[in-house]
JSON list of C-alpha atoms in Angstrom, two decimals:
[
{"chain": "A", "resi": 263, "resn": "MET", "atom": "CA", "xyz": [106.55, 128.37, 144.79]},
{"chain": "A", "resi": 264, "resn": "LYS", "atom": "CA", "xyz": [104.57, 128.19, 147.98]},
{"chain": "A", "resi": 265, "resn": "PHE", "atom": "CA", "xyz": [101.13, 126.82, 148.63]},
{"chain": "A", "resi": 266, "resn": "GLN", "atom": "CA", "xyz": [98.69, 126.32, 151.46]},
{"chain": "A", "resi": 267, "resn": "VAL", "atom": "CA", "xyz": [95.59, 124.15, 151.56]},
{"chain": "A", "resi": 268, "resn": "ILE", "atom": "CA", "xyz": [93.16, 126.43, 153.37]},
{"chain": "A", "resi": 269, "resn": "GLY", "atom": "CA", "xyz": [90.26, 124.00, 153.29]},
{"chain": "A", "resi": 270, "resn": "SER", "atom": "CA", "xyz": [89.56, 120.57, 151.89]},
{"chain": "A", "resi": 271, "resn": "GLY", "atom": "CA", "xyz": [86.45, 118.45, 152.12]},
{"chain": "A", "resi": 272, "resn": "SER", "atom": "CA", "xyz": [82.70, 118.65, 151.86]},
{"chain": "A", "resi": 273, "resn": "LYS", "atom": "CA", "xyz": [82.56, 121.78, 154.05]},
{"chain": "A", "resi": 274, "resn": "GLY", "atom": "CA", "xyz": [84.64, 123.79, 151.59]},
{"chain": "A", "resi": 275, "resn": "ASN", "atom": "CA", "xyz": [87.72, 123.73, 149.37]},
{"chain": "A", "resi": 276, "resn": "CYS", "atom": "CA", "xyz": [90.28, 126.45, 148.82]},
{"chain": "A", "resi": 277, "resn": "THR", "atom": "CA", "xyz": [94.03, 126.40, 148.19]},
{"chain": "A", "resi": 278, "resn": "TYR", "atom": "CA", "xyz": [96.51, 129.27, 147.92]},
{"chain": "A", "resi": 279, "resn": "VAL", "atom": "CA", "xyz": [99.42, 129.21, 145.44]},
{"chain": "A", "resi": 280, "resn": "SER", "atom": "CA", "xyz": [102.09, 131.91, 145.05]},
{"chain": "A", "resi": 281, "resn": "ASP", "atom": "CA", "xyz": [105.45, 132.35, 143.41]},
{"chain": "A", "resi": 282, "resn": "ASN", "atom": "CA", "xyz": [105.86, 135.90, 144.81]},
{"chain": "A", "resi": 283, "resn": "ASN", "atom": "CA", "xyz": [104.99, 137.32, 141.38]},
{"chain": "A", "resi": 284, "resn": "ILE", "atom": "CA", "xyz": [101.37, 136.16, 141.31]},
{"chain": "A", "resi": 285, "resn": "ASN", "atom": "CA", "xyz": [98.92, 135.01, 143.96]},
{"chain": "A", "resi": 286, "resn": "ILE", "atom": "CA", "xyz": [96.32, 132.40, 143.05]},
{"chain": "A", "resi": 287, "resn": "LEU", "atom": "CA", "xyz": [93.40, 130.65, 144.71]},
{"chain": "A", "resi": 288, "resn": "ILE", "atom": "CA", "xyz": [92.19, 127.27, 143.58]},
{"chain": "A", "resi": 289, "resn": "ASP", "atom": "CA", "xyz": [88.46, 127.03, 144.29]},
{"chain": "A", "resi": 290, "resn": "ALA", "atom": "CA", "xyz": [86.35, 129.29, 146.49]},
{"chain": "A", "resi": 291, "resn": "GLY", "atom": "CA", "xyz": [84.31, 127.02, 148.71]},
{"chain": "A", "resi": 292, "resn": "ILE", "atom": "CA", "xyz": [85.21, 128.82, 151.94]},
{"chain": "A", "resi": 293, "resn": "SER", "atom": "CA", "xyz": [84.03, 132.26, 153.03]},
{"chain": "A", "resi": 294, "resn": "ILE", "atom": "CA", "xyz": [86.30, 135.29, 153.22]},
{"chain": "A", "resi": 295, "resn": "LYS", "atom": "CA", "xyz": [85.84, 135.32, 156.99]},
{"chain": "A", "resi": 296, "resn": "GLU", "atom": "CA", "xyz": [86.88, 131.66, 157.25]},
{"chain": "A", "resi": 297, "resn": "ILE", "atom": "CA", "xyz": [89.90, 132.16, 154.96]},
{"chain": "A", "resi": 298, "resn": "ASN", "atom": "CA", "xyz": [90.99, 135.10, 157.11]},
{"chain": "A", "resi": 299, "resn": "SER", "atom": "CA", "xyz": [90.63, 133.03, 160.29]},
{"chain": "A", "resi": 300, "resn": "ARG", "atom": "CA", "xyz": [92.74, 130.19, 158.88]},
{"chain": "A", "resi": 301, "resn": "THR", "atom": "CA", "xyz": [95.56, 132.12, 157.19]},
{"chain": "A", "resi": 302, "resn": "SER", "atom": "CA", "xyz": [97.32, 135.47, 157.00]},
{"chain": "A", "resi": 303, "resn": "ILE", "atom": "CA", "xyz": [97.00, 135.70, 153.21]},
{"chain": "A", "resi": 304, "resn": "ASP", "atom": "CA", "xyz": [95.95, 139.15, 152.01]},
{"chain": "A", "resi": 305, "resn": "LEU", "atom": "CA", "xyz": [93.08, 138.27, 149.71]},
{"chain": "A", "resi": 306, "resn": "THR", "atom": "CA", "xyz": [93.22, 141.66, 148.01]},
{"chain": "A", "resi": 307, "resn": "ASN", "atom": "CA", "xyz": [96.49, 140.46, 146.41]},
{"chain": "A", "resi": 308, "resn": "ILE", "atom": "CA", "xyz": [94.81, 137.48, 144.70]},
{"chain": "A", "resi": 309, "resn": "GLU", "atom": "CA", "xyz": [94.92, 137.91, 140.91]},
{"chain": "A", "resi": 310, "resn": "ALA", "atom": "CA", "xyz": [93.51, 134.61, 139.68]},
{"chain": "A", "resi": 311, "resn": "ILE", "atom": "CA", "xyz": [90.99, 132.05, 140.89]},
{"chain": "A", "resi": 312, "resn": "PHE", "atom": "CA", "xyz": [91.04, 128.62, 139.26]},
{"chain": "A", "resi": 313, "resn": "ILE", "atom": "CA", "xyz": [87.90, 126.51, 139.53]},
{"chain": "A", "resi": 314, "resn": "THR", "atom": "CA", "xyz": [88.20, 122.72, 139.53]},
{"chain": "A", "resi": 315, "resn": "HIS", "atom": "CA", "xyz": [84.48, 121.98, 139.09]},
{"chain": "A", "resi": 316, "resn": "GLU", "atom": "CA", "xyz": [81.02, 123.31, 139.87]},
{"chain": "A", "resi": 317, "resn": "HIS", "atom": "CA", "xyz": [80.15, 121.52, 143.11]},
{"chain": "A", "resi": 318, "resn": "ILE", "atom": "CA", "xyz": [79.07, 123.93, 145.85]},
{"chain": "A", "resi": 319, "resn": "ASP", "atom": "CA", "xyz": [81.93, 122.99, 148.20]},
{"chain": "A", "resi": 320, "resn": "HIS", "atom": "CA", "xyz": [84.28, 124.40, 145.52]},
{"chain": "A", "resi": 321, "resn": "VAL", "atom": "CA", "xyz": [82.36, 127.49, 144.34]},
{"chain": "A", "resi": 322, "resn": "LYS", "atom": "CA", "xyz": [80.01, 128.66, 147.11]},
{"chain": "A", "resi": 323, "resn": "TYR", "atom": "CA", "xyz": [81.90, 131.92, 147.77]},
{"chain": "A", "resi": 324, "resn": "ILE", "atom": "CA", "xyz": [83.23, 132.61, 144.26]},
{"chain": "A", "resi": 325, "resn": "GLU", "atom": "CA", "xyz": [81.13, 135.74, 143.87]},
{"chain": "A", "resi": 326, "resn": "SER", "atom": "CA", "xyz": [82.18, 137.42, 147.13]},
{"chain": "A", "resi": 327, "resn": "ILE", "atom": "CA", "xyz": [85.84, 136.47, 146.74]},
{"chain": "A", "resi": 328, "resn": "ALA", "atom": "CA", "xyz": [85.98, 137.53, 143.09]},
{"chain": "A", "resi": 329, "resn": "ARG", "atom": "CA", "xyz": [84.38, 140.88, 143.90]},
{"chain": "A", "resi": 330, "resn": "LEU", "atom": "CA", "xyz": [86.76, 141.49, 146.83]},
{"chain": "A", "resi": 331, "resn": "THR", "atom": "CA", "xyz": [89.88, 140.53, 144.92]},
{"chain": "A", "resi": 332, "resn": "ASN", "atom": "CA", "xyz": [88.90, 141.68, 141.42]},
{"chain": "A", "resi": 333, "resn": "ALA", "atom": "CA", "xyz": [90.66, 138.48, 140.31]},
{"chain": "A", "resi": 334, "resn": "ILE", "atom": "CA", "xyz": [90.06, 136.75, 137.03]},
{"chain": "A", "resi": 335, "resn": "ILE", "atom": "CA", "xyz": [88.22, 133.44, 137.31]},
{"chain": "A", "resi": 336, "resn": "TYR", "atom": "CA", "xyz": [89.76, 130.68, 135.17]},
{"chain": "A", "resi": 337, "resn": "VAL", "atom": "CA", "xyz": [87.20, 127.99, 134.47]},
{"chain": "A", "resi": 338, "resn": "ASN", "atom": "CA", "xyz": [85.87, 125.67, 131.77]},
{"chain": "A", "resi": 339, "resn": "GLU", "atom": "CA", "xyz": [82.91, 127.27, 129.97]},
{"chain": "A", "resi": 340, "resn": "LYS", "atom": "CA", "xyz": [80.57, 124.30, 130.62]},
{"chain": "A", "resi": 341, "resn": "THR", "atom": "CA", "xyz": [81.51, 124.37, 134.30]},
{"chain": "A", "resi": 342, "resn": "PHE", "atom": "CA", "xyz": [80.84, 128.10, 134.47]},
{"chain": "A", "resi": 343, "resn": "ASN", "atom": "CA", "xyz": [77.44, 127.72, 132.84]},
{"chain": "A", "resi": 344, "resn": "LYS", "atom": "CA", "xyz": [76.54, 124.90, 135.23]},
{"chain": "A", "resi": 345, "resn": "MET", "atom": "CA", "xyz": [77.58, 127.11, 138.19]},
{"chain": "A", "resi": 346, "resn": "ILE", "atom": "CA", "xyz": [75.29, 129.90, 136.98]},
{"chain": "A", "resi": 347, "resn": "LEU", "atom": "CA", "xyz": [72.41, 127.50, 136.40]},
{"chain": "A", "resi": 348, "resn": "LYS", "atom": "CA", "xyz": [72.71, 125.75, 139.78]},
{"chain": "A", "resi": 349, "resn": "TYR", "atom": "CA", "xyz": [73.85, 128.40, 142.26]},
{"chain": "A", "resi": 350, "resn": "PHE", "atom": "CA", "xyz": [74.02, 131.95, 140.95]},
{"chain": "A", "resi": 351, "resn": "LYS", "atom": "CA", "xyz": [71.55, 134.15, 139.13]},
{"chain": "A", "resi": 352, "resn": "SER", "atom": "CA", "xyz": [74.40, 136.01, 137.50]},
{"chain": "A", "resi": 353, "resn": "LEU", "atom": "CA", "xyz": [78.04, 136.76, 137.94]},
{"chain": "A", "resi": 354, "resn": "ASP", "atom": "CA", "xyz": [77.82, 140.01, 135.98]},
{"chain": "A", "resi": 355, "resn": "GLY", "atom": "CA", "xyz": [80.86, 142.25, 136.30]},
{"chain": "A", "resi": 356, "resn": "ILE", "atom": "CA", "xyz": [83.17, 139.43, 137.32]},
{"chain": "A", "resi": 357, "resn": "LYS", "atom": "CA", "xyz": [86.12, 138.77, 135.02]},
{"chain": "A", "resi": 358, "resn": "VAL", "atom": "CA", "xyz": [86.15, 135.25, 133.57]},
{"chain": "A", "resi": 359, "resn": "LYS", "atom": "CA", "xyz": [88.53, 133.47, 131.20]},
{"chain": "A", "resi": 360, "resn": "PHE", "atom": "CA", "xyz": [87.49, 130.14, 129.78]},
{"chain": "A", "resi": 361, "resn": "ILE", "atom": "CA", "xyz": [90.15, 127.45, 129.68]},
{"chain": "A", "resi": 362, "resn": "GLU", "atom": "CA", "xyz": [90.41, 123.99, 128.15]},
{"chain": "A", "resi": 363, "resn": "PRO", "atom": "CA", "xyz": [92.34, 120.93, 129.32]},
{"chain": "A", "resi": 364, "resn": "ASN", "atom": "CA", "xyz": [95.77, 120.09, 127.90]},
{"chain": "A", "resi": 365, "resn": "LYS", "atom": "CA", "xyz": [96.30, 123.61, 126.52]},
{"chain": "A", "resi": 366, "resn": "PRO", "atom": "CA", "xyz": [99.08, 125.24, 128.56]},
{"chain": "A", "resi": 367, "resn": "PHE", "atom": "CA", "xyz": [99.11, 129.01, 128.93]},
{"chain": "A", "resi": 368, "resn": "LYS", "atom": "CA", "xyz": [101.21, 131.61, 130.75]},
{"chain": "A", "resi": 369, "resn": "LEU", "atom": "CA", "xyz": [100.03, 133.65, 133.68]},
{"chain": "A", "resi": 370, "resn": "LYS", "atom": "CA", "xyz": [102.87, 136.05, 134.43]},
{"chain": "A", "resi": 371, "resn": "ASP", "atom": "CA", "xyz": [105.84, 133.76, 135.21]},
{"chain": "A", "resi": 372, "resn": "ILE", "atom": "CA", "xyz": [103.73, 130.66, 135.74]},
{"chain": "A", "resi": 373, "resn": "LYS", "atom": "CA", "xyz": [102.86, 128.14, 133.06]},
{"chain": "A", "resi": 374, "resn": "VAL", "atom": "CA", "xyz": [99.44, 126.63, 133.80]},
{"chain": "A", "resi": 375, "resn": "MET", "atom": "CA", "xyz": [97.94, 123.47, 132.38]},
{"chain": "A", "resi": 376, "resn": "ALA", "atom": "CA", "xyz": [94.47, 122.17, 133.18]},
{"chain": "A", "resi": 377, "resn": "LEU", "atom": "CA", "xyz": [94.17, 118.39, 133.47]},
{"chain": "A", "resi": 378, "resn": "ASN", "atom": "CA", "xyz": [90.89, 116.67, 132.61]},
{"chain": "A", "resi": 379, "resn": "LEU", "atom": "CA", "xyz": [90.03, 114.48, 135.61]},
{"chain": "A", "resi": 380, "resn": "GLN", "atom": "CA", "xyz": [87.15, 112.12, 136.36]},
{"chain": "A", "resi": 381, "resn": "HIS", "atom": "CA", "xyz": [84.40, 113.16, 138.78]},
{"chain": "A", "resi": 382, "resn": "ASP", "atom": "CA", "xyz": [80.63, 113.45, 138.84]},
{"chain": "A", "resi": 383, "resn": "ALA", "atom": "CA", "xyz": [80.69, 117.00, 137.52]},
{"chain": "A", "resi": 384, "resn": "GLU", "atom": "CA", "xyz": [80.29, 118.75, 134.17]},
{"chain": "A", "resi": 385, "resn": "ASN", "atom": "CA", "xyz": [84.08, 118.93, 133.96]},
{"chain": "A", "resi": 386, "resn": "CYS", "atom": "CA", "xyz": [86.64, 118.37, 136.66]},
{"chain": "A", "resi": 387, "resn": "TYR", "atom": "CA", "xyz": [90.07, 119.91, 136.32]},
{"chain": "A", "resi": 388, "resn": "GLY", "atom": "CA", "xyz": [93.31, 119.37, 138.09]},
{"chain": "A", "resi": 389, "resn": "TYR", "atom": "CA", "xyz": [96.15, 121.79, 137.46]},
{"chain": "A", "resi": 390, "resn": "ILE", "atom": "CA", "xyz": [99.89, 121.97, 137.03]},
{"chain": "A", "resi": 391, "resn": "PHE", "atom": "CA", "xyz": [101.49, 125.31, 137.93]},
{"chain": "A", "resi": 392, "resn": "ALA", "atom": "CA", "xyz": [105.16, 125.66, 136.93]},
{"chain": "A", "resi": 393, "resn": "ASN", "atom": "CA", "xyz": [107.67, 128.48, 137.00]},
{"chain": "A", "resi": 394, "resn": "LYS", "atom": "CA", "xyz": [111.34, 128.31, 136.00]},
{"chain": "A", "resi": 395, "resn": "THR", "atom": "CA", "xyz": [112.42, 126.39, 139.10]},
{"chain": "A", "resi": 396, "resn": "GLN", "atom": "CA", "xyz": [109.40, 124.61, 140.61]},
{"chain": "A", "resi": 397, "resn": "ALA", "atom": "CA", "xyz": [106.15, 122.91, 139.71]},
{"chain": "A", "resi": 398, "resn": "LEU", "atom": "CA", "xyz": [103.03, 122.08, 141.70]},
{"chain": "A", "resi": 399, "resn": "GLY", "atom": "CA", "xyz": [100.46, 119.48, 140.73]},
{"chain": "A", "resi": 400, "resn": "TYR", "atom": "CA", "xyz": [96.92, 119.77, 142.06]},
{"chain": "A", "resi": 401, "resn": "CYS", "atom": "CA", "xyz": [94.44, 116.92, 141.59]},
{"chain": "A", "resi": 402, "resn": "THR", "atom": "CA", "xyz": [91.47, 116.58, 143.89]},
{"chain": "A", "resi": 403, "resn": "ASP", "atom": "CA", "xyz": [87.98, 115.08, 143.73]},
{"chain": "A", "resi": 404, "resn": "THR", "atom": "CA", "xyz": [88.98, 112.50, 141.17]},
{"chain": "A", "resi": 405, "resn": "GLY", "atom": "CA", "xyz": [88.28, 108.80, 141.02]},
{"chain": "A", "resi": 406, "resn": "TYR", "atom": "CA", "xyz": [91.66, 108.18, 139.41]},
{"chain": "A", "resi": 407, "resn": "ILE", "atom": "CA", "xyz": [94.49, 109.94, 137.66]},
{"chain": "A", "resi": 408, "resn": "PRO", "atom": "CA", "xyz": [94.36, 109.31, 133.89]},
{"chain": "A", "resi": 409, "resn": "VAL", "atom": "CA", "xyz": [97.48, 107.53, 132.63]},
{"chain": "A", "resi": 410, "resn": "PRO", "atom": "CA", "xyz": [98.62, 110.35, 130.29]},
{"chain": "A", "resi": 411, "resn": "TYR", "atom": "CA", "xyz": [99.03, 112.67, 133.29]},
{"chain": "A", "resi": 412, "resn": "ILE", "atom": "CA", "xyz": [101.14, 110.30, 135.40]},
{"chain": "A", "resi": 413, "resn": "ASP", "atom": "CA", "xyz": [104.42, 111.24, 133.67]},
{"chain": "A", "resi": 414, "resn": "LEU", "atom": "CA", "xyz": [103.61, 114.96, 133.92]},
{"chain": "A", "resi": 415, "resn": "LEU", "atom": "CA", "xyz": [102.84, 114.66, 137.63]},
{"chain": "A", "resi": 416, "resn": "ARG", "atom": "CA", "xyz": [106.03, 112.69, 138.27]},
{"chain": "A", "resi": 417, "resn": "LYS", "atom": "CA", "xyz": [107.98, 115.80, 137.26]},
{"chain": "A", "resi": 418, "resn": "VAL", "atom": "CA", "xyz": [106.42, 118.21, 139.77]},
{"chain": "A", "resi": 419, "resn": "ASN", "atom": "CA", "xyz": [108.20, 119.19, 142.98]},
{"chain": "A", "resi": 420, "resn": "SER", "atom": "CA", "xyz": [105.02, 119.10, 145.05]},
{"chain": "A", "resi": 421, "resn": "LEU", "atom": "CA", "xyz": [101.74, 117.30, 144.54]},
{"chain": "A", "resi": 422, "resn": "ILE", "atom": "CA", "xyz": [98.41, 117.89, 146.24]},
{"chain": "A", "resi": 423, "resn": "ILE", "atom": "CA", "xyz": [96.27, 114.86, 145.52]},
{"chain": "A", "resi": 424, "resn": "GLU", "atom": "CA", "xyz": [92.98, 113.36, 146.62]},
{"chain": "A", "resi": 425, "resn": "SER", "atom": "CA", "xyz": [91.93, 110.25, 144.75]},
{"chain": "A", "resi": 426, "resn": "LYS", "atom": "CA", "xyz": [90.13, 106.99, 145.35]},
{"chain": "A", "resi": 427, "resn": "GLN", "atom": "CA", "xyz": [92.68, 104.94, 143.43]},
{"chain": "A", "resi": 428, "resn": "LEU", "atom": "CA", "xyz": [95.44, 105.16, 140.88]},
{"chain": "A", "resi": 429, "resn": "SER", "atom": "CA", "xyz": [94.79, 103.75, 137.46]},
{"chain": "A", "resi": 430, "resn": "LYS", "atom": "CA", "xyz": [95.68, 100.05, 137.23]},
{"chain": "A", "resi": 431, "resn": "LYS", "atom": "CA", "xyz": [97.48, 100.85, 133.99]},
{"chain": "A", "resi": 432, "resn": "LEU", "atom": "CA", "xyz": [100.03, 102.83, 135.99]},
{"chain": "A", "resi": 433, "resn": "TYR", "atom": "CA", "xyz": [101.52, 99.55, 137.14]},
{"chain": "A", "resi": 434, "resn": "GLU", "atom": "CA", "xyz": [101.45, 97.81, 133.77]},
{"chain": "A", "resi": 435, "resn": "LYS", "atom": "CA", "xyz": [104.41, 97.88, 131.41]},
{"chain": "A", "resi": 436, "resn": "GLU", "atom": "CA", "xyz": [103.58, 99.20, 127.95]}
]
């Protein structure tokens, strides 16, 4: 499994994930032009876009990227509704699948699980993407990693993380 952080921060977030059988973007906070200037990824091969939360630096270009790629947007329903209310009049014609945390599902050869993280958003998701040989954890814009996810994230091969602090309970013996 390969990945590339294309952009991270208040000016826009976007990460590419691929296992050569499916190509995924996490968030769409960077324009198509900017993605093309930073990477050689062929966006027309993107099949899925996972949204972490509704803040503009994560969703600003979701409409243009989704229309270019014809990818399915995977997002929590409350997050999607908040996106529509705050930033878009409509996302008619764009394919959307609503997902819930802690309910793994398959996307081709990849098992995906959304993690419920803490942030000042309607919902904030991290993700674990796993195929038969590798796993990637993705947790950004979170104040801390909830204790139940620590053991899951210990098992991944690669971890993309941005957090203010780890839970104090991580260091306590149970």
